[in-house]
Short mmCIF file of C-alpha atoms and ligand atoms in Angstrom, two decimals:
data_model
loop_
_atom_site.label_atom_id
_atom_site.label_comp_id
_atom_site.label_asym_id
_atom_site.label_seq_id
_atom_site.Cartn_x
_atom_site.Cartn_y
_atom_site.Cartn_z
CA UNK A 1 128.49 28.35 8.43
CA UNK A 2 130.12 26.34 5.69
CA UNK A 3 133.86 26.36 5.11
CA UNK A 4 133.97 27.84 1.63
CA UNK A 5 137.55 26.73 1.05
CA UNK A 6 136.72 23.04 1.21
CA UNK A 7 135.11 22.99 -2.26
CA UNK A 8 136.21 23.26 -5.88
CA UNK A 9 134.45 26.19 -7.50
CA UNK A 10 132.02 26.87 -8.94
CA UNK A 11 129.83 24.48 -7.01
CA UNK A 12 126.44 24.09 -5.47
CA UNK A 13 126.33 22.88 -1.91
CA UNK A 14 123.10 21.35 -0.64
CA UNK A 15 122.68 21.81 3.09
CA UNK A 16 121.19 18.62 4.51
CA UNK A 17 120.28 20.23 7.86
CA UNK A 18 118.25 23.02 6.25
CA UNK A 19 116.57 20.56 3.89
CA UNK A 20 115.57 18.36 6.81
CA UNK A 21 114.34 21.37 8.76
CA UNK A 22 112.06 22.29 5.82
CA UNK A 23 110.89 18.70 5.47
CA UNK A 24 109.99 18.52 9.17
CA UNK A 25 107.75 21.57 8.74
CA UNK A 26 106.04 20.01 5.72
CA UNK A 27 105.66 16.69 7.48
CA UNK A 28 103.93 18.52 10.33
CA UNK A 29 101.37 19.93 7.88
CA UNK A 30 100.75 16.44 6.50
CA UNK A 31 100.38 14.92 9.94
CA UNK A 32 98.02 17.58 11.26
CA UNK A 33 95.79 17.67 8.18
CA UNK A 34 96.12 14.38 6.31
CA UNK A 35 97.03 16.33 3.15
CA UNK A 36 99.70 14.80 0.93
CA UNK A 37 102.70 16.88 -0.08
CA UNK A 38 104.65 16.08 -3.24
CA UNK A 39 108.06 17.39 -4.29
CA UNK A 40 107.70 19.51 -7.45
CA UNK A 41 110.79 18.24 -9.20
CA UNK A 42 110.96 21.22 -11.52
CA UNK A 43 112.42 23.22 -8.62
CA UNK A 44 114.76 20.59 -7.23
CA UNK A 45 115.61 17.33 -8.98
CA UNK A 46 118.79 16.37 -7.17
CA UNK A 47 117.68 12.77 -6.96
CA UNK A 48 120.53 11.71 -4.68
CA UNK A 49 118.40 13.24 -1.93
CA UNK A 50 115.12 11.62 -3.01
CA UNK A 51 115.36 8.63 -0.67
CA UNK A 52 115.71 11.01 2.27
CA UNK A 53 112.97 13.38 1.01
CA UNK A 54 110.72 10.36 0.52
CA UNK A 55 110.94 9.63 4.24
CA UNK A 56 109.04 12.89 4.86
CA UNK A 57 106.87 13.51 1.78
CA UNK A 58 104.33 11.41 -0.11
CA UNK A 59 105.96 11.52 -3.52
CA UNK A 60 106.82 13.59 -6.56
CA UNK A 61 105.11 15.95 -9.00
CA UNK A 62 106.32 15.93 -12.58
CA UNK A 63 106.19 18.15 -15.66
CA UNK A 64 106.58 15.44 -18.27
CA UNK A 65 108.17 12.14 -19.16
CA UNK A 66 111.69 12.68 -17.86
CA UNK A 67 110.67 13.98 -14.45
CA UNK A 68 108.04 11.25 -14.29
CA UNK A 69 110.71 8.63 -14.87
CA UNK A 70 113.10 10.22 -12.38
CA UNK A 71 110.48 10.41 -9.64
CA UNK A 72 109.42 6.81 -10.32
CA UNK A 73 112.96 5.48 -10.35
CA UNK A 74 114.46 7.48 -7.52
CA UNK A 75 111.62 8.06 -5.06
CA UNK A 76 109.08 5.47 -6.10
CA UNK A 77 106.13 6.90 -4.19
CA UNK A 78 103.04 8.78 -5.43
CA UNK A 79 103.84 10.33 -8.79
CA UNK A 80 101.58 12.98 -10.34
CA UNK A 81 102.15 14.55 -13.75
CA UNK A 82 100.86 17.72 -15.37
CA UNK A 83 101.83 18.92 -18.81
CA UNK A 84 100.21 21.54 -21.03
CA UNK A 85 100.03 18.74 -23.63
CA UNK A 86 101.36 15.18 -23.90
CA UNK A 87 103.00 13.69 -26.97
CA UNK A 88 101.50 10.53 -28.42
CA UNK A 89 104.81 8.71 -28.24
CA UNK A 90 105.27 9.46 -24.52
CA UNK A 91 101.88 8.95 -23.00
CA UNK A 92 102.08 5.18 -22.49
CA UNK A 93 105.38 5.45 -20.66
CA UNK A 94 104.08 8.36 -18.57
CA UNK A 95 101.00 6.37 -17.59
CA UNK A 96 103.33 3.55 -16.54
CA UNK A 97 105.22 5.84 -14.17
CA UNK A 98 102.40 7.99 -12.76
CA UNK A 99 99.29 7.34 -10.72
CA UNK A 100 97.66 10.71 -11.47
CA UNK A 101 97.67 12.19 -14.98
CA UNK A 102 96.48 15.79 -15.16
CA UNK A 103 95.28 17.27 -18.43
CA UNK A 104 95.18 20.89 -19.50
CA UNK A 105 92.29 20.67 -21.98
CA UNK A 106 89.27 18.63 -22.95
CA UNK A 107 90.90 17.72 -26.26
CA UNK A 108 93.78 16.06 -24.38
CA UNK A 109 91.25 14.40 -22.09
CA UNK A 110 89.34 13.05 -25.10
CA UNK A 111 92.54 11.79 -26.67
CA UNK A 112 93.92 9.90 -23.70
CA UNK A 113 91.02 9.33 -21.30
CA UNK A 114 90.40 5.67 -22.11
CA UNK A 115 94.10 4.80 -22.09
CA UNK A 116 94.48 6.24 -18.57
CA UNK A 117 91.31 4.63 -17.27
CA UNK A 118 92.12 1.23 -18.70
CA UNK A 119 95.52 1.39 -16.97
CA UNK A 120 93.64 1.97 -13.70
CA UNK A 121 95.22 5.41 -13.20
CA UNK A 122 93.52 8.61 -12.06
CA UNK A 123 92.60 11.54 -14.28
CA UNK A 124 92.68 15.18 -13.23
CA UNK A 125 91.92 18.42 -15.05
CA UNK A 126 93.85 21.61 -14.44
CA UNK A 127 91.50 24.52 -13.95
CA UNK A 128 92.28 28.20 -14.24
CA UNK A 129 90.35 30.10 -11.57
CA UNK A 130 91.21 33.40 -13.31
CA UNK A 131 92.13 35.00 -10.03
CA UNK A 132 95.54 36.67 -10.03
CA UNK A 133 97.08 37.20 -6.63
CA UNK A 134 100.47 38.38 -7.81
CA UNK A 135 101.53 41.62 -9.38
CA UNK A 136 104.38 42.47 -11.68
CA UNK A 137 105.45 38.89 -12.45
CA UNK A 138 103.27 37.99 -15.41
CA UNK A 139 105.79 35.36 -16.48
CA UNK A 140 105.05 33.48 -13.23
CA UNK A 141 101.30 34.09 -13.16
CA UNK A 142 99.20 31.30 -14.69
CA UNK A 143 96.13 33.50 -14.21
CA UNK A 144 97.47 36.32 -16.35
CA UNK A 145 95.38 37.24 -19.41
CA UNK A 146 95.66 34.78 -22.31
CA UNK A 147 97.40 32.22 -20.09
CA UNK A 148 97.61 28.75 -21.61
CA UNK A 149 97.67 27.08 -18.19
CA UNK A 150 94.44 25.61 -16.89
CA UNK A 151 90.93 25.46 -18.30
CA UNK A 152 88.85 28.57 -17.70
CA UNK A 153 85.23 28.29 -16.62
CA UNK A 154 83.99 29.39 -20.06
CA UNK A 155 85.90 26.50 -21.66
CA UNK A 156 85.10 23.89 -19.02
CA UNK A 157 82.59 21.15 -19.87
CA UNK A 158 80.96 20.27 -16.57
CA UNK A 159 78.86 17.61 -18.29
CA UNK A 160 81.87 15.82 -19.82
CA UNK A 161 83.69 14.52 -16.75
CA UNK A 162 83.53 10.77 -17.26
CA UNK A 163 86.51 9.26 -15.48
CA UNK A 164 87.73 12.58 -14.08
CA UNK A 165 88.38 12.13 -10.37
CA UNK A 166 90.26 15.31 -9.50
CA UNK A 167 90.96 18.95 -10.16
CA UNK A 168 94.32 20.71 -10.10
CA UNK A 169 95.20 24.36 -9.96
CA UNK A 170 98.52 26.13 -9.70
CA UNK A 171 98.35 29.90 -9.45
CA UNK A 172 100.80 31.01 -6.74
CA UNK A 173 104.48 31.90 -6.73
CA UNK A 174 106.37 32.43 -3.46
CA UNK A 175 103.10 33.35 -1.74
CA UNK A 176 101.49 33.13 1.67
CA UNK A 177 98.30 31.32 2.64
CA UNK A 178 96.10 34.44 2.46
CA UNK A 179 96.57 34.27 -1.32
CA UNK A 180 95.68 30.59 -1.28
CA UNK A 181 92.54 31.41 0.68
CA UNK A 182 91.54 34.08 -1.87
CA UNK A 183 92.26 31.68 -4.73
CA UNK A 184 90.15 28.98 -3.13
CA UNK A 185 87.23 31.37 -2.92
CA UNK A 186 87.52 31.91 -6.68
CA UNK A 187 87.80 28.15 -7.25
CA UNK A 188 84.68 27.50 -5.18
CA UNK A 189 82.75 30.27 -6.84
CA UNK A 190 83.47 28.91 -10.32
CA UNK A 191 83.83 25.17 -9.77
CA UNK A 192 82.22 24.58 -6.36
CA UNK A 193 79.26 22.79 -7.94
CA UNK A 194 81.48 19.93 -9.16
CA UNK A 195 83.89 19.69 -6.22
CA UNK A 196 81.57 17.31 -4.41
CA UNK A 197 81.79 14.92 -7.39
CA UNK A 198 85.58 14.80 -7.21
CA UNK A 199 87.79 12.51 -5.09
CA UNK A 200 90.82 14.79 -4.89
CA UNK A 201 92.17 18.25 -5.46
CA UNK A 202 95.75 19.36 -6.03
CA UNK A 203 96.54 22.90 -4.88
CA UNK A 204 99.73 23.12 -6.98
CA UNK A 205 102.86 24.86 -5.78
CA UNK A 206 103.95 28.39 -4.94
CA UNK A 207 103.13 27.93 -1.25
CA UNK A 208 106.15 29.32 0.63
CA UNK A 209 105.33 27.13 3.60
CA UNK A 210 108.85 26.95 5.04
CA UNK A 211 109.42 30.72 4.98
CA UNK A 212 109.48 32.21 8.45
CA UNK A 213 106.46 34.50 8.01
CA UNK A 214 104.27 31.84 6.35
CA UNK A 215 100.91 31.42 8.07
CA UNK A 216 100.68 27.63 8.40
CA UNK A 217 97.45 27.52 10.47
CA UNK A 218 95.69 29.41 7.68
CA UNK A 219 96.93 26.88 5.13
CA UNK A 220 95.69 24.05 7.35
CA UNK A 221 92.31 25.75 7.64
CA UNK A 222 92.04 25.84 3.83
CA UNK A 223 92.95 22.16 3.59
CA UNK A 224 90.45 21.13 6.28
CA UNK A 225 87.73 23.17 4.63
CA UNK A 226 88.17 21.21 1.38
CA UNK A 227 88.27 17.91 3.22
CA UNK A 228 85.24 18.60 5.38
CA UNK A 229 82.98 20.40 2.92
CA UNK A 230 83.65 18.28 -0.17
CA UNK A 231 85.25 15.09 1.18
CA UNK A 232 88.33 15.71 -0.96
CA UNK A 233 91.78 14.20 -0.63
CA UNK A 234 94.11 17.19 -0.77
CA UNK A 235 97.52 17.31 -2.47
CA UNK A 236 100.06 20.11 -2.55
CA UNK A 237 103.09 20.16 -4.80
CA UNK A 238 105.47 22.87 -3.65
CA UNK A 239 108.97 23.03 -5.08
CA UNK A 240 110.61 26.05 -3.51
CA UNK A 241 109.31 25.37 -0.01
CA UNK A 242 111.09 22.03 0.09
CA UNK A 243 114.60 23.28 -0.54
CA UNK A 244 114.19 26.94 0.44
CA UNK A 245 117.54 28.30 1.66
CA UNK A 246 118.92 24.76 1.53
CA UNK A 247 121.70 25.42 -0.96
CA UNK A 248 124.64 27.67 -1.69
CA UNK A 249 126.66 28.52 -4.74
CA UNK A 250 130.34 28.91 -3.97
CA UNK A 251 132.35 30.92 -6.48
CA UNK A 252 135.84 32.38 -6.73
CA UNK A 253 136.89 35.89 -7.71
CA UNK A 254 138.98 35.51 -10.89
CA UNK A 255 139.75 39.15 -11.54
CA UNK A 256 139.02 42.66 -10.36
CA UNK A 257 138.53 45.32 -13.02
CA UNK A 258 137.09 48.79 -13.20
CA UNK A 259 134.70 50.79 -15.36
CA UNK A 260 132.95 53.62 -13.57
CA UNK A 261 132.91 51.33 -10.54
CA UNK A 262 134.90 48.31 -9.34
CA UNK A 263 133.91 45.02 -10.98
CA UNK A 264 134.67 41.51 -9.77
CA UNK A 265 134.72 38.73 -12.38
CA UNK A 266 133.56 35.44 -10.87
CA UNK A 267 133.83 31.85 -12.05
CA UNK A 268 130.05 31.58 -12.00
CA UNK A 269 127.41 33.11 -14.25
CA UNK A 270 123.91 34.42 -13.70
CA UNK A 271 122.94 33.32 -17.21
CA UNK A 272 124.28 29.77 -16.80
CA UNK A 273 124.09 28.95 -13.11
CA UNK A 274 121.35 31.16 -11.66
CA UNK A 275 119.15 32.14 -14.61
CA UNK A 276 116.28 33.23 -12.35
CA UNK A 277 118.45 36.19 -11.33
CA UNK A 278 117.98 37.49 -14.87
CA UNK A 279 114.57 35.99 -15.66
CA UNK A 280 112.66 36.80 -12.52
CA UNK A 281 114.65 39.06 -11.90
CA UNK A 282 115.92 38.92 -8.32
CA UNK A 283 118.97 39.66 -6.22
CA UNK A 284 120.38 36.50 -4.66
CA UNK A 285 121.54 36.76 -1.07
CA UNK A 286 125.33 36.84 -0.70
CA UNK A 287 126.86 36.03 2.67
CA UNK A 288 128.93 38.75 4.40
CA UNK A 289 127.79 41.47 2.00
CA UNK A 290 125.45 44.45 1.98
CA UNK A 291 123.45 46.53 -0.45
CA UNK A 292 125.45 48.88 -2.70
CA UNK A 293 127.28 51.44 -0.52
CA UNK A 294 125.91 49.94 2.68
CA UNK A 295 129.43 48.69 3.45
CA UNK A 296 132.66 50.43 2.53
CA UNK A 297 133.59 48.62 -0.74
CA UNK A 298 131.01 48.12 -3.48
CA UNK A 299 131.50 45.90 -6.54
CA UNK A 300 129.48 44.84 -9.51
CA UNK A 301 129.67 41.04 -9.60
CA UNK A 302 129.90 39.66 -13.12
CA UNK A 303 130.69 36.53 -15.04
CA UNK A 304 133.27 35.23 -17.49
CA UNK A 305 130.72 35.05 -20.31
CA UNK A 306 130.27 37.37 -23.29
CA UNK A 307 126.75 38.45 -22.30
CA UNK A 308 126.94 42.12 -21.33
CA UNK A 309 124.08 41.67 -18.87
CA UNK A 310 125.55 38.60 -17.20
CA UNK A 311 125.84 40.38 -13.90
CA UNK A 312 124.55 39.17 -10.56
CA UNK A 313 124.22 42.64 -9.11
CA UNK A 314 126.03 45.17 -6.96
CA UNK A 315 127.11 44.17 -3.48
CA UNK A 316 129.21 45.87 -0.81
CA UNK A 317 131.81 44.42 1.54
CA UNK A 318 133.68 45.47 4.70
CA UNK A 319 137.04 44.99 3.02
CA UNK A 320 138.20 45.08 -0.59
CA UNK A 321 137.82 41.89 -2.61
CA UNK A 322 140.97 40.15 -3.78
CA UNK A 323 141.58 37.72 -6.60
CA UNK A 324 141.12 34.20 -5.22
CA UNK A 325 138.49 35.21 -2.62
CA UNK A 326 135.56 32.86 -2.27
CA UNK A 327 131.99 34.21 -2.25
CA UNK A 328 128.91 32.26 -1.17
CA UNK A 329 125.46 32.96 -2.61
CA UNK A 330 122.48 31.73 -0.63
CA UNK A 331 119.18 30.09 -1.59
CA UNK A 332 120.75 28.28 -4.52
CA UNK A 333 119.18 24.83 -4.27
CA UNK A 334 115.95 25.74 -6.07
CA UNK A 335 115.53 26.50 -9.77
CA UNK A 336 119.31 26.50 -10.14
CA UNK A 337 120.77 23.05 -10.91
CA UNK A 338 117.63 22.20 -12.89
CA UNK A 339 118.06 25.30 -15.07
CA UNK A 340 121.80 25.12 -15.69
CA UNK A 341 123.20 25.54 -19.15
CA UNK A 342 126.65 25.64 -20.72
CA UNK A 343 126.34 28.85 -22.75
CA UNK A 344 129.84 30.02 -23.76
CA UNK A 345 131.07 26.57 -22.78
CA UNK A 346 130.78 27.54 -19.13
CA UNK A 347 131.43 24.52 -16.91
CA UNK A 348 128.52 23.20 -14.89
CA UNK A 349 129.08 23.65 -11.15
CA UNK A 350 129.84 20.51 -9.15
CA UNK A 351 127.22 19.45 -6.64
CA UNK A 352 128.15 18.74 -3.03
CA UNK A 353 126.11 17.65 -0.05
CA UNK A 354 126.97 19.32 3.23
CA UNK A 355 126.01 16.66 5.73
CA UNK A 356 124.58 17.23 9.16
CA UNK A 357 127.93 16.33 10.76
CA UNK A 358 129.64 19.14 8.79
CA UNK A 359 131.44 16.86 6.31
CA UNK A 360 131.00 17.35 2.58
CA UNK A 361 130.28 14.69 -0.02
CA UNK A 362 130.81 15.32 -3.72
CA UNK A 363 127.64 14.14 -5.47
CA UNK A 364 128.50 15.09 -9.06
CA UNK A 365 131.19 16.87 -10.99
CA UNK A 366 131.07 17.80 -14.65
CA UNK A 367 133.52 18.37 -17.45
CA UNK A 368 133.99 19.04 -21.15
CA UNK A 369 131.93 15.99 -22.15
CA UNK A 370 128.84 17.41 -20.44
CA UNK A 371 129.14 20.46 -22.70
CA UNK A 372 129.95 18.51 -25.85
CA UNK A 373 127.43 15.70 -25.50
CA UNK A 374 124.45 18.02 -25.85
CA UNK A 375 125.61 19.52 -29.14
C1 LIG B 1 102.12 22.93 -11.95
C2 LIG B 1 103.15 23.36 -10.96
N1 LIG B 1 103.22 22.74 -9.78
C3 LIG B 1 104.15 23.08 -8.84
C4 LIG B 1 105.06 24.09 -9.09
C5 LIG B 1 106.08 24.42 -8.03
O1 LIG B 1 106.01 25.74 -7.64
P1 LIG B 1 106.98 26.32 -6.51
O2 LIG B 1 108.35 25.83 -6.79
O3 LIG B 1 106.87 27.79 -6.70
O4 LIG B 1 106.45 25.86 -5.20
C6 LIG B 1 105.01 24.78 -10.32
C7 LIG B 1 105.95 25.86 -10.62
O5 LIG B 1 105.99 26.44 -11.65
C8 LIG B 1 104.04 24.39 -11.28
O6 LIG B 1 103.97 24.99 -12.48
#
C-alpha cells in the first residue's frame, strides 16, 4: 500500500506494478490470438508511460489531431484515429501521423478518401450495429437512439466502398465478453456480407479485460471467429482496461464542518479532478472506508469549489477524520488526468509514478500559469 504522506496533495499516483500487471494480461490476449491491442488515449494519455506501454501493446488509438500527434511522438507504433468529423485544416497532419483513418460517414469518406489513399494509409468506416447492451447509461451508449456515432445499416452504402479496407465499431462501456459476443452477432447479421471483403476490423473499447471477472477465453473465441471466418486482422482499443485500478488520487482534509451530517472539505474536487463521479455518475473507491454508516463515523466528502453538488459522496470510517488527514481514492488513472479542469481556479493535481521498487517519481506538477494560460 502506498505511503500517502510521501506526496504533495492533491496528486495522482500511477502505480507501475498494477499497470504492468494489466499490460501482461493484454499481451497474453495478443499472443494467444494474434489480435492487436491499442491504447485508447482518451482514457489515459500520461505519455511518460508510453515507452513502457509500447513494450506490451501494438500502438495507440486517437480521437483527433492532438492525440494522434501525441501517440505518434511518444509511442511511435500503430496509430489509428476515429473522429465523428475531421476539419479540413487538420486532415493532412492527421494522415501524416496515423496509419488507419476511420470515418463516421460517407460524406467524410467522399471528402477525404483520395487524400488518404494517395498517402498510402488505410481507410475504415465506423458502423453502428444498433444493438445496445447497456442500460441506464445513454450518455455512454453509442447505440442509443439518434446516436451520431457510427453509420447505421440504413445509411450504409455497401456499393461505395472503394478504398475501404476495414470496419470499426465501439459500443461497449465497462462490459464483459458476453456483450461483445452479442454485439458481434448484430454486426454479422447486418454487415456480414461485406466482412469478407475487408482486411481488418476494430472492435473499439469498453472491454473490461483486466477486471477479475472478465471472461477472456470468450473474448478470444470472438477474435478467432473473425479471423477464421472472414480472414480479418483484429484490433481492439480499450482505454480503461489498460490502466484499471492503476492510479490513486491522494487528497488532504482541509476542514471538517457540519450541516445535518459531518462534512469533510478536501483539497480535491469531483468537478475538476474526477468529473466522471458526477457525469457517470459513480462512487469512487476510497481506501480504509465503508459505505455510509457501515463504519462508526460517516462524512460527506466535498470540495473547496462553489458548486453545491461538488461532492464525492458519503463514506464511513473507523475513527473520526481530522484536519490534515490524507485520503486515497482508488481507480484514478483512467478518465481523470485527461478530463481535468481548473474551474474556480482549482490547482491541477501533480502526477507521480509509484515505481515497482516502492519509490516515487514526480512526473509533473502544475501551478498558476497552467490556470492562466488557458484563459
Ligand atoms: C471509439 C472509442 N474507442 C475506444 C474507447 C475506449 O473505451 P474504454 O476506455 O471504455 O475501454 C472509446 C471510449 O469512449 C471510444 O469512444
